[in-house]
Amino acid sequence: MHKVVEQHLKDFKSRFGVAFDRDKSFEAFLSYCVLRIYSADNVQADTLTYDGDDPGIDGILFFVDDVYVSSIDEMKDVFKKSRRDVDVIIAMTQAKTSESWDKKEINAFQSAILDFLSDSPHYPHASYIAEKKELFDEIIKNVGKIRGGKPQIHCFFGTTARKTTAREITAAFRTLKRTVDDTGFFSDVVVVPVDRDHIIEMWDNADGPVEANLTVFASAPFPKTPGVEESYVVTARAKDFVRNVLSDKNDNLQKRIFEQNVRDYIGADAEVNAEILETLSHADKQKRFGMLNNGITIVSPDVRVQGNEFYLRNFQIVNGCQTSHLLFESRKELSEDVTVMLKVIETSEPAVVDEIVRSTNRQTKVQDDQFLATLDCMRSIEKFFNARGADEEHRLYFERRKNQFWNEDSTPAEIRVFDIKSIARCTGAMFFDKPDLASRYPNRLTGELSNMVFRSENVEDIHYTAAYASYRLQLLFSNQKIDSKYRQLKWHILMSIKYYVAGDGLPQPTSNKIRSVCAQIDKFMSGNDDETLARIQGICALYDPMDGADRDKLKVHSFIQEAKKKAVSAYIARRKEEESSAKSAKKKKI
């Protein structure tokens, strides 16, 4: 492996707590970099690769309208609830650490993809591949709801070699593209040879700072306002806005600049968007676009102005998501006369950002749960995390807003960062006995979870304790102290830990008495000794006799109740053992 790539791989492993061997870590590294091209969703990096039979595909990623979908329940839910055609992209990866290109390995990747797409595959498939095949089959069942009538597929073959123009290698990639295209499953087939410079660039772009330089026609400052460093109303050429603000280095739309926007892109077919698109499609109407459109609001902690040049760093588009997407989709038709109005606001105050998000979206019908990040409940949880993590061992980060902890000098390890969705899953699994919801919808915050977890009456301790237990459990998985076969049971294990430590008949999450339970769990999960590890391994082993715990069984209420019963029984046995030991020790003293 090339030394520079190896160093980036070490950084990746450190940041995400990945403890695989070099080859397996590189597989996860490439898949993570690919995922970041299409989605800003948070993921656990070690879930992007797998153990078991490897047919020649290292990673399979599914994206529906910029959202990463990794479970069959999520995929079914997407198509069930969608009221319009969606964009679907399937990304497949194969990663090789060698510093040379190998035609045979490219051919093996091609063969594995074709076998995956076949109705009668011949290669052995690990459970990971089998589950991805279910997602693919669900997509094919719903092609009538996919824009263009078919999904797209993007195939990434990565090495640490230099870029090559060798005829046999380029021919192998052309053959890969042609044979996958010949299956007829896809509207577009993209094959990406990833050399060492390319993967370094992908990693740099994955989570680094977002920067933009924009030349404007004119700008006017707003008066000074408390909490706002400076702010402007700006008129810019739409083409420049698309090229310099919306697009990344590879001319792809930067998905992560919309993380703080309360509305996802609803597609060109929506009534309001169809009107915007109609304006952009006519040369005469284009010229009036800047006057007809309400404009776009950009918030940034770092805005620098020199004449008609604006520099923005780590900025977010908090209003104007629809307009931005439509401008990007129409970029080839935009004339030099099309203008766009922008509000550019420099502030680092979370409360001010919240106020801007709320006020700039008042004119649109936005569901209450889309304002989740601005609720007082979220701020309370954030403050509790900051206060609770006084020492480094217990330091966790509640990411109320995307990338709020990103800093070039001291970015925290990703394994210690929990966003709103992660907290909902951890807390829902541990304190509300809903591990089934957490496992079925790994990348989406369901209304059922959010409504029960983020009640203002709930004691803040439960969120930290659930996150801390999840963090410690993830460390044990990453360091291979717990068998990876239990990974799919992580959310059920969190629930079992609670019952093993504190027993049954626990206080409600709204009661102050739950704090003592949280303290017990924190103390238990903090243990670094062999006895604690053995106890946690024992909790995992409670699931061994449960007839294999396949994915469908994890959803069944009776399975959850059986898991609870076993954990409570283990608690009773542990308490009896401790009482017996205490009596023996007392007798010895006498």
XYZ file of C-alpha atoms in Angstrom:
590
model
C 0.000 0.000 0.000
C 1.234 3.490 -0.840
C 2.503 5.348 2.249
C 0.285 8.413 1.819
C -2.864 6.318 1.423
C -1.774 4.209 4.386
C -1.563 7.303 6.592
C -5.045 8.420 5.557
C -6.265 4.902 6.294
C -4.750 5.141 9.795
C -6.566 8.438 10.328
C -9.806 6.822 9.192
C -9.350 3.872 11.564
C -8.552 6.161 14.484
C -11.461 8.476 13.833
C -14.055 5.721 13.483
C -12.610 3.218 15.940
C -12.102 0.618 13.202
C -9.941 -2.329 14.274
C -10.030 -4.577 11.201
C -6.870 -5.801 9.507
C -5.419 -3.605 6.762
C -7.289 -5.164 3.828
C -10.670 -5.150 5.551
C -10.119 -1.598 6.833
C -9.302 -0.422 3.304
C -12.559 -1.949 2.085
C -14.490 0.055 4.695
C -12.402 3.147 3.868
C -13.284 3.066 0.166
C -16.962 2.369 0.854
C -17.116 5.289 3.295
C -15.517 7.651 0.780
C -17.992 6.496 -1.871
C -20.940 6.909 0.494
C -19.946 10.515 1.137
C -20.252 11.307 -2.580
C -23.978 10.613 -2.461
C -25.129 11.229 1.092
C -24.271 13.147 4.240
C -25.992 10.568 6.480
C -24.015 9.441 9.511
C -23.027 5.769 9.510
C -20.879 3.434 11.543
C -17.945 2.804 9.245
C -17.494 -0.813 10.282
C -20.983 -1.629 8.985
C -19.803 -0.880 5.446
C -17.939 -4.171 5.145
C -18.646 -7.718 6.260
C -17.355 -11.118 7.330
C -18.110 -14.368 5.559
C -18.044 -15.513 1.952
C -16.738 -12.769 -0.352
C -17.900 -13.216 -3.953
C -15.747 -10.323 -5.185
C -17.809 -7.329 -4.031
C -16.658 -5.500 -0.899
C -19.514 -3.046 -0.448
C -23.020 -2.426 -1.799
C -24.650 0.921 -1.015
C -28.159 2.078 -1.886
C -29.190 5.727 -2.173
C -32.727 6.993 -2.659
C -32.833 10.755 -3.254
C -29.543 11.328 -1.393
C -30.611 9.153 1.552
C -28.533 6.079 2.410
C -30.823 3.053 2.776
C -29.403 -0.085 4.368
C -32.352 -2.193 5.546
C -35.218 -3.857 3.728
C -37.755 -2.185 6.031
C -36.374 1.242 5.165
C -36.472 0.459 1.462
C -40.074 -0.752 1.600
C -41.041 2.292 3.631
C -39.434 4.656 1.117
C -41.461 3.290 -1.786
C -44.635 2.994 0.279
C -44.586 6.645 1.348
C -43.166 8.226 -1.791
C -45.670 10.385 -3.658
C -43.380 11.001 -6.606
C -40.700 9.319 -8.669
C -37.414 8.940 -6.810
C -33.797 8.763 -7.928
C -32.111 5.474 -7.020
C -28.369 4.885 -7.208
C -26.668 1.605 -6.347
C -22.942 1.853 -5.639
C -20.740 -1.254 -5.612
C -17.146 -1.219 -4.407
C -14.093 -3.419 -4.635
C -10.902 -2.347 -2.851
C -7.369 -3.680 -3.369
C -4.389 -2.475 -1.341
C -1.856 -3.332 -4.045
C 0.073 -0.612 -5.904
C -0.608 -2.137 -9.301
C -3.630 -2.723 -11.520
C -4.649 -6.324 -12.157
C -6.937 -7.229 -15.049
C -7.942 -10.495 -13.360
C -9.193 -8.629 -10.282
C -11.280 -6.272 -12.436
C -12.727 -9.263 -14.269
C -13.502 -10.904 -10.910
C -15.366 -7.731 -9.836
C -17.348 -7.848 -13.067
C -18.177 -11.519 -12.596
C -19.291 -10.909 -8.993
C -21.613 -8.061 -10.022
C -23.210 -10.155 -12.769
C -23.652 -13.047 -10.345
C -25.269 -10.711 -7.791
C -27.746 -9.504 -10.424
C -28.588 -13.039 -11.509
C -31.774 -14.804 -10.409
C -29.677 -17.937 -9.812
C -26.327 -16.838 -8.327
C -23.520 -19.395 -8.257
C -21.116 -17.655 -5.882
C -21.450 -18.204 -2.121
C -23.058 -15.155 -0.508
C -22.464 -13.946 3.041
C -25.558 -12.739 4.913
C -24.518 -9.148 4.075
C -24.706 -9.863 0.332
C -27.964 -11.784 0.733
C -29.550 -8.827 2.542
C -28.368 -6.418 -0.161
C -29.923 -8.689 -2.783
C -33.250 -8.284 -0.964
C -32.920 -4.512 -1.262
C -32.083 -4.796 -4.958
C -35.100 -7.035 -5.566
C -37.319 -4.514 -3.765
C -36.016 -1.765 -6.048
C -36.817 -3.822 -9.141
C -40.340 -4.450 -7.814
C -40.826 -0.685 -7.641
C -39.254 0.485 -10.904
C -42.537 2.223 -11.694
C -41.766 4.661 -8.873
C -38.182 5.337 -9.999
C -37.350 8.356 -12.132
C -36.431 7.116 -15.596
C -37.977 3.715 -14.927
C -34.701 2.140 -13.783
C -32.076 2.639 -11.066
C -28.511 3.723 -11.802
C -25.441 1.699 -10.853
C -21.995 3.106 -10.117
C -19.115 0.621 -9.825
C -15.959 1.700 -7.960
C -12.776 -0.369 -8.264
C -10.061 1.039 -6.011
C -6.331 0.426 -5.644
C -3.381 2.393 -4.272
C -1.761 2.376 -7.713
C -1.145 5.378 -9.935
C -3.647 6.299 -12.613
C -3.126 4.070 -15.631
C -3.785 4.188 -19.356
C -2.651 0.606 -19.947
C -4.759 -0.861 -22.750
C -5.637 -4.125 -21.016
C -6.818 -2.275 -17.890
C -8.907 0.329 -19.713
C -10.341 -2.454 -21.889
C -11.281 -4.429 -18.761
C -13.197 -1.438 -17.381
C -14.965 -0.888 -20.712
C -15.981 -4.546 -20.723
C -17.249 -4.207 -17.145
C -19.427 -1.263 -18.155
C -20.759 -2.981 -21.276
C -21.639 -6.282 -19.613
C -23.434 -4.616 -16.691
C -25.269 -2.354 -19.135
C -26.307 -5.421 -21.147
C -28.258 -6.787 -18.157
C -30.904 -4.133 -18.861
C -31.445 -3.381 -15.176
C -30.027 0.142 -15.195
C -30.711 3.496 -16.825
C -27.062 4.450 -16.434
C -23.908 2.448 -15.716
C -20.882 4.342 -14.413
C -17.542 2.598 -13.856
C -14.988 4.480 -11.750
C -11.359 3.294 -11.575
C -10.143 4.764 -8.265
C -6.385 5.341 -8.197
C -4.424 6.517 -5.161
C -4.748 10.232 -5.941
C -8.477 9.825 -6.489
C -9.084 8.077 -3.181
C -7.047 10.722 -1.339
C -9.212 13.393 -2.945
C -12.377 11.471 -2.020
C -11.228 11.234 1.607
C -10.355 14.934 1.717
C -13.790 15.791 0.371
C -15.635 13.338 2.615
C -15.887 15.404 5.781
C -13.499 18.317 5.391
C -14.513 21.974 5.479
C -16.898 23.249 2.823
C -15.530 26.385 1.174
C -16.740 28.633 -1.629
C -15.688 31.812 -3.411
C -18.474 33.689 -5.155
C -18.305 36.799 -7.324
C -21.471 38.899 -6.982
C -23.002 41.743 -9.000
C -23.841 43.773 -5.935
C -24.330 43.460 -2.189
C -25.877 45.540 0.563
C -25.175 45.015 4.269
C -27.909 44.679 6.864
C -27.623 46.815 10.018
C -25.620 45.375 12.915
C -27.587 42.789 14.880
C -26.766 41.047 18.208
C -25.454 37.537 17.599
C -24.710 38.253 13.929
C -21.213 39.293 12.875
C -22.299 40.600 9.482
C -25.050 39.959 6.949
C -25.789 40.906 3.359
C -28.382 40.716 0.656
C -26.601 39.728 -2.538
C -27.343 39.404 -6.251
C -25.221 36.894 -8.148
C -25.164 35.186 -11.515
C -27.004 31.853 -11.160
C -24.322 30.036 -13.154
C -21.637 31.243 -10.747
C -23.753 30.207 -7.768
C -24.200 26.699 -9.175
C -20.541 26.333 -10.162
C -18.883 27.822 -7.072
C -21.338 27.193 -4.236
C -23.525 24.207 -5.100
C -20.972 22.028 -6.937
C -17.979 20.119 -5.595
C -14.670 19.622 -7.398
C -16.167 16.839 -9.502
C -19.206 18.933 -10.486
C -21.511 16.917 -8.238
C -24.103 18.603 -6.033
C -22.751 19.092 -2.499
C -25.361 17.285 -0.421
C -23.983 18.270 2.964
C -24.578 21.998 2.519
C -28.309 21.283 2.966
C -28.038 19.434 6.288
C -29.580 22.292 8.273
C -32.368 22.859 5.777
C -35.632 21.673 7.293
C -37.062 20.437 3.992
C -35.608 17.763 1.774
C -35.729 18.249 -1.979
C -39.235 17.180 -3.021
C -38.494 16.749 -6.720
C -39.155 18.649 -9.926
C -42.653 17.165 -10.185
C -43.991 19.026 -7.134
C -46.308 21.884 -8.109
C -44.186 24.724 -6.749
C -41.016 23.247 -8.234
C -42.651 22.661 -11.603
C -43.376 26.392 -11.743
C -39.747 27.239 -10.966
C -38.545 24.757 -13.580
C -40.951 26.199 -16.131
C -39.462 29.660 -15.537
C -35.928 28.330 -15.960
C -36.801 26.515 -19.178
C -37.784 29.687 -21.089
C -35.116 32.132 -22.222
C -37.259 35.228 -21.639
C -38.546 34.138 -18.224
C -35.027 33.188 -17.111
C -34.037 36.839 -17.156
C -36.697 37.626 -14.534
C -35.856 34.656 -12.288
C -33.982 36.732 -9.694
C -37.021 38.993 -9.279
C -39.627 36.211 -9.249
C -37.869 33.884 -6.796
C -37.816 34.426 -3.019
C -34.102 33.731 -2.903
C -31.753 31.551 -0.877
C -30.508 31.989 2.703
C -26.934 30.971 3.541
C -25.550 30.841 7.088
C -21.812 30.572 7.755
C -19.551 31.028 10.792
C -16.884 32.520 8.516
C -17.751 35.089 5.845
C -15.096 37.325 4.279
C -15.887 40.083 1.813
C -13.469 41.893 -0.460
C -15.138 44.105 -3.016
C -17.499 41.878 -4.970
C -15.822 38.656 -3.813
C -17.467 36.589 -1.053
C -15.608 33.773 0.727
C -17.730 31.280 2.705
C -16.505 28.479 4.948
C -18.529 25.640 6.516
C -21.702 27.239 5.226
C -25.228 25.847 5.153
C -28.187 26.642 2.929
C -30.989 26.879 5.498
C -33.692 28.074 3.115
C -33.917 27.645 -0.645
C -33.222 23.921 -0.928
C -35.798 23.543 -3.714
C -34.475 26.517 -5.690
C -30.884 25.328 -5.314
C -31.637 21.817 -6.547
C -33.607 23.100 -9.519
C -30.845 25.526 -10.487
C -28.383 22.639 -10.333
C -30.625 20.399 -12.434
C -31.036 23.213 -14.991
C -27.370 24.277 -14.976
C -26.795 23.446 -18.649
C -29.753 25.585 -19.735
C -28.883 28.626 -17.612
C -27.912 31.712 -19.581
C -25.534 34.412 -18.376
C -28.565 36.626 -17.693
C -30.078 34.451 -14.955
C -29.589 35.949 -11.503
C -30.348 34.737 -8.000
C -30.858 36.649 -4.765
C -29.017 35.472 -1.661
C -29.053 36.355 2.008
C -25.598 35.713 3.466
C -25.446 35.697 7.270
C -22.327 35.224 9.389
C -23.051 33.836 12.841
C -21.693 31.175 15.181
C -24.558 31.399 17.677
C -26.728 28.224 17.632
C -29.746 30.116 18.973
C -29.458 32.669 16.166
C -29.184 29.902 13.564
C -32.298 28.273 15.043
C -34.181 31.558 14.825
C -33.127 32.051 11.203
C -34.175 28.504 10.297
C -37.576 28.964 11.905
C -38.319 32.397 10.482
C -37.125 31.755 6.918
C -39.288 28.641 6.697
C -42.510 30.102 8.103
C -43.925 30.599 4.630
C -43.763 26.886 3.817
C -45.706 24.051 5.401
C -43.015 22.172 7.272
C -43.832 19.278 9.576
C -43.106 19.833 13.266
C -40.629 16.979 13.413
C -38.539 18.711 10.762
C -37.853 21.389 13.367
C -36.626 18.727 15.773
C -33.107 20.132 15.928
C -34.378 23.475 17.184
C -36.418 22.227 20.116
C -35.467 23.207 23.645
C -35.274 19.496 24.431
C -32.309 19.166 22.073
C -30.468 22.031 23.696
C -31.007 20.472 27.116
C -29.565 17.160 25.942
C -26.602 18.962 24.399
C -25.881 20.841 27.633
C -26.120 17.615 29.629
C -23.625 15.867 27.344
C -21.220 18.783 27.734
C -21.530 18.735 31.518
C -21.433 14.931 31.869
C -18.284 14.479 29.814
C -15.948 16.339 32.139
C -13.262 13.636 31.888
C -11.959 12.262 28.603
C -13.124 8.707 29.297
C -16.761 9.796 29.507
C -16.613 12.532 26.863
C -19.320 12.088 24.249
C -20.607 14.639 21.756
C -24.255 15.277 20.952
C -24.285 16.596 17.393
C -27.430 18.696 17.332
C -26.376 20.170 14.007
C -24.377 18.492 11.259
C -20.597 18.971 11.549
C -20.892 21.266 14.567
C -17.815 19.632 16.088
C -15.740 19.720 12.923
C -12.450 21.464 13.601
C -9.194 21.097 11.718
C -7.166 20.793 14.934
C -9.382 18.818 17.286
C -12.156 16.930 15.523
C -13.458 14.257 17.952
C -13.368 10.582 17.043
C -16.522 9.741 15.107
C -17.280 6.858 17.454
C -17.863 9.425 20.244
C -20.244 11.599 18.199
C -23.995 10.934 18.331
C -26.463 12.766 16.127
C -30.205 13.036 16.727
C -30.987 9.784 14.918
C -28.319 7.878 16.858
C -29.596 9.156 20.195
C -33.154 8.209 19.272
C -32.066 4.666 18.451
C -29.866 4.194 21.531
C -32.391 5.654 23.968
C -35.338 3.971 22.283
C -33.640 0.575 22.448
C -32.355 0.813 26.025
C -35.009 2.764 27.931
C -38.167 2.221 25.874
C -37.597 -1.420 24.898
C -37.772 -0.610 21.176
C -34.688 -2.353 19.755
C -36.821 -3.510 16.827
C -37.396 0.060 15.609
C -33.719 0.900 16.024
C -32.608 -2.092 13.945
C -35.303 -1.833 11.267
C -34.691 1.834 10.463
C -30.944 2.398 10.968
C -30.713 5.585 8.899
C -34.044 7.246 9.542
C -35.690 8.889 12.517
C -39.198 7.484 12.755
C -42.030 9.486 14.253
C -42.748 6.750 16.780
C -39.198 6.838 18.124
C -38.834 10.615 18.168
C -42.177 11.184 19.882
C -41.369 8.887 22.796
C -37.662 9.629 23.138
C -37.619 13.411 22.792
C -40.348 14.317 25.252
C -39.304 17.329 27.307
C -40.391 15.475 30.474
C -37.749 12.758 30.011
C -34.698 12.955 32.254
C -31.599 13.910 30.217
C -29.509 11.175 31.862
C -31.171 8.438 29.812
C -29.822 9.851 26.549
C -26.244 10.038 27.767
C -26.327 6.610 29.420
C -27.761 4.929 26.321
C -25.149 6.638 24.134
C -22.308 5.741 26.508
C -23.361 2.088 26.625
C -23.567 2.075 22.824
C -20.121 3.674 22.557
C -18.526 1.124 24.902
C -20.260 -1.733 23.115
C -19.064 -0.436 19.754
C -15.488 -0.308 21.077
C -15.707 -3.958 22.081
C -17.004 -4.912 18.641
C -14.313 -2.852 16.913
C -11.563 -4.364 19.055
C -13.003 -7.828 18.387
C -13.596 -8.475 22.096
C -17.173 -9.460 21.213
C -17.962 -11.868 18.389
C -19.168 -10.007 15.292
C -22.126 -12.408 15.011
C -23.806 -10.359 17.750
C -23.488 -7.077 15.843
C -26.999 -7.281 14.364
C -28.254 -7.677 17.946
C -26.574 -4.508 19.216
C -29.839 -2.706 19.958
C -31.315 -5.721 21.715
C -28.114 -6.070 23.740
C -28.447 -2.447 24.907
C -31.892 -3.286 26.278
C -30.544 -6.434 27.925
C -27.707 -4.507 29.588
C -30.270 -2.319 31.348
C -32.164 -5.320 32.729
C -28.977 -7.197 33.625
C -27.652 -4.241 35.617
C -30.853 -2.946 37.249
C -33.463 -5.699 37.015
C -37.167 -5.303 36.292
C -39.743 -2.835 37.643
C -37.653 0.224 36.771
C -38.679 3.878 37.164
C -40.151 5.689 34.172
C -37.812 7.801 31.991
C -39.653 10.873 33.296
C -38.859 10.065 36.937
C -35.819 11.437 38.738
C -35.385 7.943 40.189
C -34.174 6.752 36.770
C -30.953 8.673 37.418
C -29.742 6.024 39.870
C -30.346 3.352 37.221
C -28.347 5.396 34.715
C -25.502 5.729 37.224
C -25.425 1.946 37.711
C -25.290 1.330 33.965
C -22.567 3.971 33.479
C -20.455 2.374 36.207
C -20.933 -1.104 34.770
C -20.071 -0.086 31.206
C -17.009 1.877 32.400
C -15.313 -1.298 33.595
C -12.133 -2.203 31.730
C -11.414 -5.401 33.675
C -11.759 -8.986 32.526
C -14.745 -9.588 34.810
C -16.786 -6.803 33.184
C -15.870 -8.049 29.718
C -16.928 -11.570 30.681
C -20.259 -10.249 31.971
C -20.937 -8.316 28.754
C -19.989 -11.370 26.708
C -22.409 -13.314 28.893
C -25.197 -10.847 28.116
C -24.530 -11.364 24.409
C -24.541 -15.129 24.896
C -28.074 -14.924 26.293
C -29.157 -14.735 22.653
C -27.401 -17.969 21.630
C -30.262 -20.396 22.413
C -32.877 -18.222 20.706
C -33.019 -20.285 17.508
C -30.664 -18.202 15.439
C -32.255 -14.757 15.849
C -32.764 -14.096 12.132
C -33.678 -10.576 11.049
C -37.432 -11.199 10.887
C -37.428 -12.645 14.385
C -35.803 -9.481 15.759
C -38.996 -7.553 14.933
C -41.309 -9.877 16.856
C -42.565 -8.688 20.248
C -42.257 -12.180 21.742
C -38.545 -12.255 20.865
C -37.995 -8.951 22.676
C -39.935 -10.202 25.699
C -37.913 -13.415 25.762
C -34.694 -11.392 25.643
C -35.929 -9.236 28.527
C -36.878 -12.307 30.562
C -33.442 -13.865 30.115
C -31.672 -10.626 31.092
C -33.805 -10.240 34.238
C -33.084 -13.867 35.177
C -29.369 -13.172 34.741
C -29.757 -10.113 37.001
C -31.410 -12.227 39.712
C -28.677 -14.861 39.446
C -25.987 -12.169 39.664
C -27.581 -10.587 42.732
C -27.811 -13.968 44.483
C -24.173 -14.625 43.682
C -23.147 -11.231 45.053
C -25.209 -11.710 48.223
C -23.713 -15.152 48.747
C -20.194 -13.778 48.299
C -20.944 -10.965 50.737
C -22.205 -13.431 53.374
C -19.120 -15.610 52.951
C -16.855 -12.608 53.331
C -18.731 -11.535 56.479
C -18.371 -15.009 58.035
C -14.638 -14.988 57.400
C -14.305 -11.691 59.235
C -16.200 -13.123 62.220
